[in-house]
XYZ file of N, CA and C in Angstrom:
309
model
N 145.593 260.476 98.233
C 145.993 259.184 99.024
C 147.137 258.993 98.715
N 147.338 258.725 100.733
C 148.898 258.623 100.654
C 149.025 257.096 100.787
N 150.140 256.825 100.584
C 150.926 255.366 99.710
C 152.425 254.813 100.943
N 153.068 254.084 101.151
C 153.776 254.570 102.015
C 155.004 253.915 101.573
N 156.283 254.556 102.273
C 156.827 255.039 102.437
C 157.998 253.073 100.854
N 158.540 253.883 99.730
C 158.861 252.780 98.745
C 159.742 251.520 99.588
N 160.521 251.842 100.068
C 161.458 250.714 100.563
C 160.005 249.841 101.872
N 159.000 250.767 102.788
C 158.041 249.485 102.879
C 157.201 248.855 102.454
N 156.983 249.067 101.060
C 156.728 247.871 99.990
C 157.881 247.212 99.520
N 158.398 247.479 99.137
C 159.409 246.001 99.471
C 159.337 245.177 100.277
N 159.961 246.746 101.171
C 160.420 244.769 102.759
C 158.504 243.713 102.780
N 157.631 244.838 102.797
C 156.050 243.155 102.332
C 156.464 242.511 101.372
N 157.019 243.210 100.219
C 157.038 241.937 98.886
C 157.933 240.858 99.080
N 159.215 241.429 100.296
C 160.123 240.152 100.544
C 159.950 239.078 101.001
N 159.450 239.855 102.445
C 158.510 239.069 103.637
C 157.516 237.631 102.711
N 156.442 238.632 102.052
C 154.889 237.342 101.002
C 156.712 236.720 100.575
N 157.670 237.630 99.598
C 157.384 236.685 98.963
C 158.268 235.026 100.253
N 158.803 235.367 100.520
C 159.106 234.281 101.709
C 158.146 233.490 102.356
N 157.514 234.061 103.258
C 156.512 232.887 103.824
C 155.981 232.274 102.044
N 156.262 232.943 101.409
C 154.540 231.148 99.939
C 155.726 231.077 99.856
N 157.501 230.654 99.185
C 158.249 230.278 99.458
C 158.968 228.109 100.324
N 158.306 229.482 102.002
C 157.845 229.470 102.968
C 157.254 227.247 102.659
N 155.896 228.044 101.983
C 155.188 227.105 102.684
C 154.935 226.041 101.547
N 156.164 227.191 100.035
C 155.935 225.502 99.085
C 156.445 224.490 99.573
N 157.912 224.866 100.300
C 159.108 223.660 100.644
C 158.302 223.207 101.536
N 157.670 222.975 102.733
C 156.906 222.624 103.590
C 155.516 221.671 102.737
N 155.342 222.342 102.518
C 154.188 221.260 100.685
C 154.913 220.138 100.250
N 155.629 220.078 99.762
C 156.571 218.751 99.345
C 157.365 218.335 99.984
N 157.811 219.324 100.710
C 158.598 218.157 102.376
C 157.451 216.936 102.614
N 156.097 217.264 102.948
C 155.332 216.674 103.959
C 155.122 215.196 102.595
N 154.754 215.429 101.395
C 154.618 215.347 100.345
C 155.049 214.556 100.427
N 156.707 214.595 100.414
C 158.077 213.545 100.015
C 157.414 212.222 101.835
N 157.723 212.495 102.529
C 157.402 212.327 103.728
C 156.235 210.937 103.481
N 155.066 212.028 103.484
C 153.470 210.679 102.890
C 154.137 209.576 102.157
N 154.590 209.610 101.174
C 155.349 208.487 99.963
C 155.893 208.151 100.714
N 156.496 208.085 101.706
C 158.113 207.348 101.760
C 157.277 206.580 103.239
N 156.613 207.803 103.441
C 155.845 206.663 104.617
C 154.516 205.954 104.336
N 154.453 205.359 102.969
C 153.260 204.456 102.389
C 154.003 202.847 102.011
N 152.141 202.309 103.301
C 153.548 200.815 103.572
C 153.887 200.402 101.643
N 154.500 199.252 101.759
C 154.374 199.167 99.620
C 153.870 197.321 100.276
N 152.750 197.738 99.250
C 152.519 196.190 98.782
C 153.065 195.159 99.347
N 154.336 194.543 99.177
C 154.650 193.132 99.187
C 157.026 193.744 99.682
N 157.345 193.131 100.390
C 158.406 193.294 100.790
C 158.835 192.066 100.033
N 159.804 192.857 99.197
C 160.571 191.697 98.901
C 162.246 191.602 99.558
N 162.842 189.872 101.004
C 162.836 189.495 101.273
C 163.745 188.837 100.674
N 164.908 188.725 101.091
C 166.210 187.853 100.242
C 165.751 186.644 99.848
N 165.941 185.015 98.940
C 165.985 183.945 100.176
C 166.761 183.395 100.458
N 165.905 182.345 101.619
C 166.562 182.719 102.697
C 166.349 183.127 103.776
N 165.664 184.369 103.609
C 165.767 185.524 104.698
C 164.128 185.477 105.621
N 164.743 184.842 107.171
C 163.076 184.694 108.192
C 161.993 186.215 107.799
N 161.015 185.649 108.259
C 159.602 187.345 107.404
C 160.003 188.315 108.382
N 159.530 189.451 108.672
C 160.164 190.638 109.836
C 159.198 190.137 110.758
N 159.760 190.499 111.772
C 158.541 190.699 112.906
C 157.861 191.887 113.242
N 158.316 192.965 112.315
C 157.607 194.329 112.187
C 158.421 195.621 111.094
N 157.841 195.400 109.592
C 158.688 195.598 108.863
C 158.550 197.313 109.548
N 158.276 197.962 110.305
C 157.839 199.261 110.299
C 159.475 199.640 111.714
N 159.877 198.911 111.908
C 160.855 198.703 113.344
C 161.562 197.947 112.653
N 163.156 198.276 112.076
C 164.060 197.371 112.389
C 165.125 196.633 112.896
N 164.115 197.053 114.817
C 164.798 196.261 115.775
C 164.600 195.726 116.297
N 163.080 195.672 115.238
C 161.959 194.185 116.544
C 162.715 192.852 116.627
N 163.447 192.599 116.301
C 164.106 191.431 116.307
C 165.122 191.126 117.294
N 166.105 192.424 117.401
C 166.499 192.931 118.456
C 166.875 193.126 119.695
N 166.257 192.767 121.108
C 165.037 193.601 121.886
C 165.932 192.467 123.379
N 165.733 192.415 124.123
C 167.329 192.635 126.156
C 165.888 190.282 125.469
N 166.527 189.581 125.518
C 165.948 188.542 125.328
C 165.914 187.230 124.875
N 166.351 188.175 123.318
C 165.536 187.655 121.657
C 167.003 187.013 121.214
N 168.110 186.400 122.117
C 169.174 185.922 121.653
C 168.613 184.431 121.489
N 169.256 184.204 120.356
C 169.263 182.291 119.974
C 170.080 182.281 121.831
N 168.927 180.727 122.022
C 168.808 179.234 122.534
C 170.596 178.963 122.703
N 170.903 179.170 121.190
C 172.463 178.784 120.888
C 173.574 179.949 121.154
N 173.417 180.748 121.444
C 174.566 181.614 122.023
C 174.309 181.963 123.422
N 173.046 181.502 123.960
C 172.836 182.887 125.514
C 173.498 181.864 126.361
N 174.890 181.585 126.362
C 175.468 180.857 127.278
C 176.572 182.036 126.992
N 177.228 182.457 125.621
C 178.778 182.968 125.673
C 178.634 184.827 126.279
N 178.605 185.737 127.093
C 179.347 186.753 127.512
C 179.007 187.586 126.020
N 178.921 189.065 127.013
C 178.525 189.850 126.116
C 179.852 190.649 126.728
N 180.651 190.905 125.158
C 181.898 191.230 124.582
C 181.198 193.004 124.030
N 181.951 194.141 124.299
C 182.796 194.938 122.806
C 183.065 194.847 122.833
N 183.628 194.752 121.402
C 184.855 195.008 120.294
C 184.905 196.126 119.634
N 186.546 197.565 120.608
C 186.562 198.458 120.078
C 187.626 198.616 119.528
N 186.872 198.882 118.264
C 188.787 198.579 117.244
C 189.861 200.418 117.140
N 190.677 200.027 117.266
C 191.216 201.070 117.352
C 192.636 201.365 115.894
N 192.042 201.987 114.903
C 192.217 202.500 113.845
C 193.064 202.789 113.405
N 194.589 202.752 114.438
C 195.768 203.913 114.305
C 196.849 202.813 114.969
N 196.473 201.805 115.394
C 197.488 200.785 116.195
C 196.786 199.310 114.910
N 195.983 199.543 114.543
C 195.152 198.497 113.787
C 194.941 197.298 114.479
N 194.479 197.384 116.102
C 194.046 196.590 116.141
C 192.984 196.361 116.962
N 192.466 196.101 117.808
C 190.862 195.304 118.152
C 191.209 195.213 120.644
N 190.501 196.213 120.934
C 189.923 195.500 122.270
C 188.762 194.717 122.411
N 188.582 194.236 123.526
C 187.779 193.167 123.662
C 187.361 193.938 125.243
N 186.415 194.013 125.751
C 186.005 194.638 127.061
C 184.715 193.924 127.471
N 184.745 193.402 129.338
C 184.009 192.433 129.229
C 183.489 193.935 130.426
N 181.266 194.792 129.475
C 180.827 195.092 130.480
C 180.623 195.278 131.877
N 180.306 194.423 132.433
C 180.480 193.734 133.606
C 180.920 194.718 134.955
N 183.370 194.429 134.046
C 184.057 195.281 134.501
C 184.125 195.767 133.630
N 183.979 196.639 132.975
C 184.854 197.249 132.278
C 186.313 197.225 132.089
N 186.840 196.206 131.853
C 187.477 195.716 131.860
C 187.881 195.069 130.893
N 189.706 195.596 129.888
C 190.627 194.820 129.018
C 190.095 193.511 128.767
N 189.291 192.375 128.648
C 189.424 191.004 128.533
C 190.806 190.362 127.690
N 191.198 191.362 126.213
C 191.542 190.584 125.361
C 191.944 191.433 124.243
N 193.184 191.873 124.195
C 192.708 192.651 122.593
C 194.127 191.414 121.371
N 193.535 192.585 120.763
C 194.801 191.003 119.098
C 194.455 192.282 117.879
N 195.661 191.750 117.284
C 196.098 193.112 115.701
C 195.767 192.239 114.671
């Protein structure tokens, strides 16, 4: 009977061990994802917090056209902090110009 060289057997054992470890890790990861994705029975909201629009989407209440009527007339501005000078530039995105600067 003819047997393959010992080095070939070592390579086959190494590949087999690597595959088994990979399968074990992927199964554990899949179990963790399923456990994390499982819905909770009841969400503990903070006192005074409004109910969530969609518990699976953290941005559900942050879409275009969903601003409160109390703030709709305010201009859209971008605040850019500068940690080196300890200041903030305020930019109007419509004109791409700095409209205010404070330190």
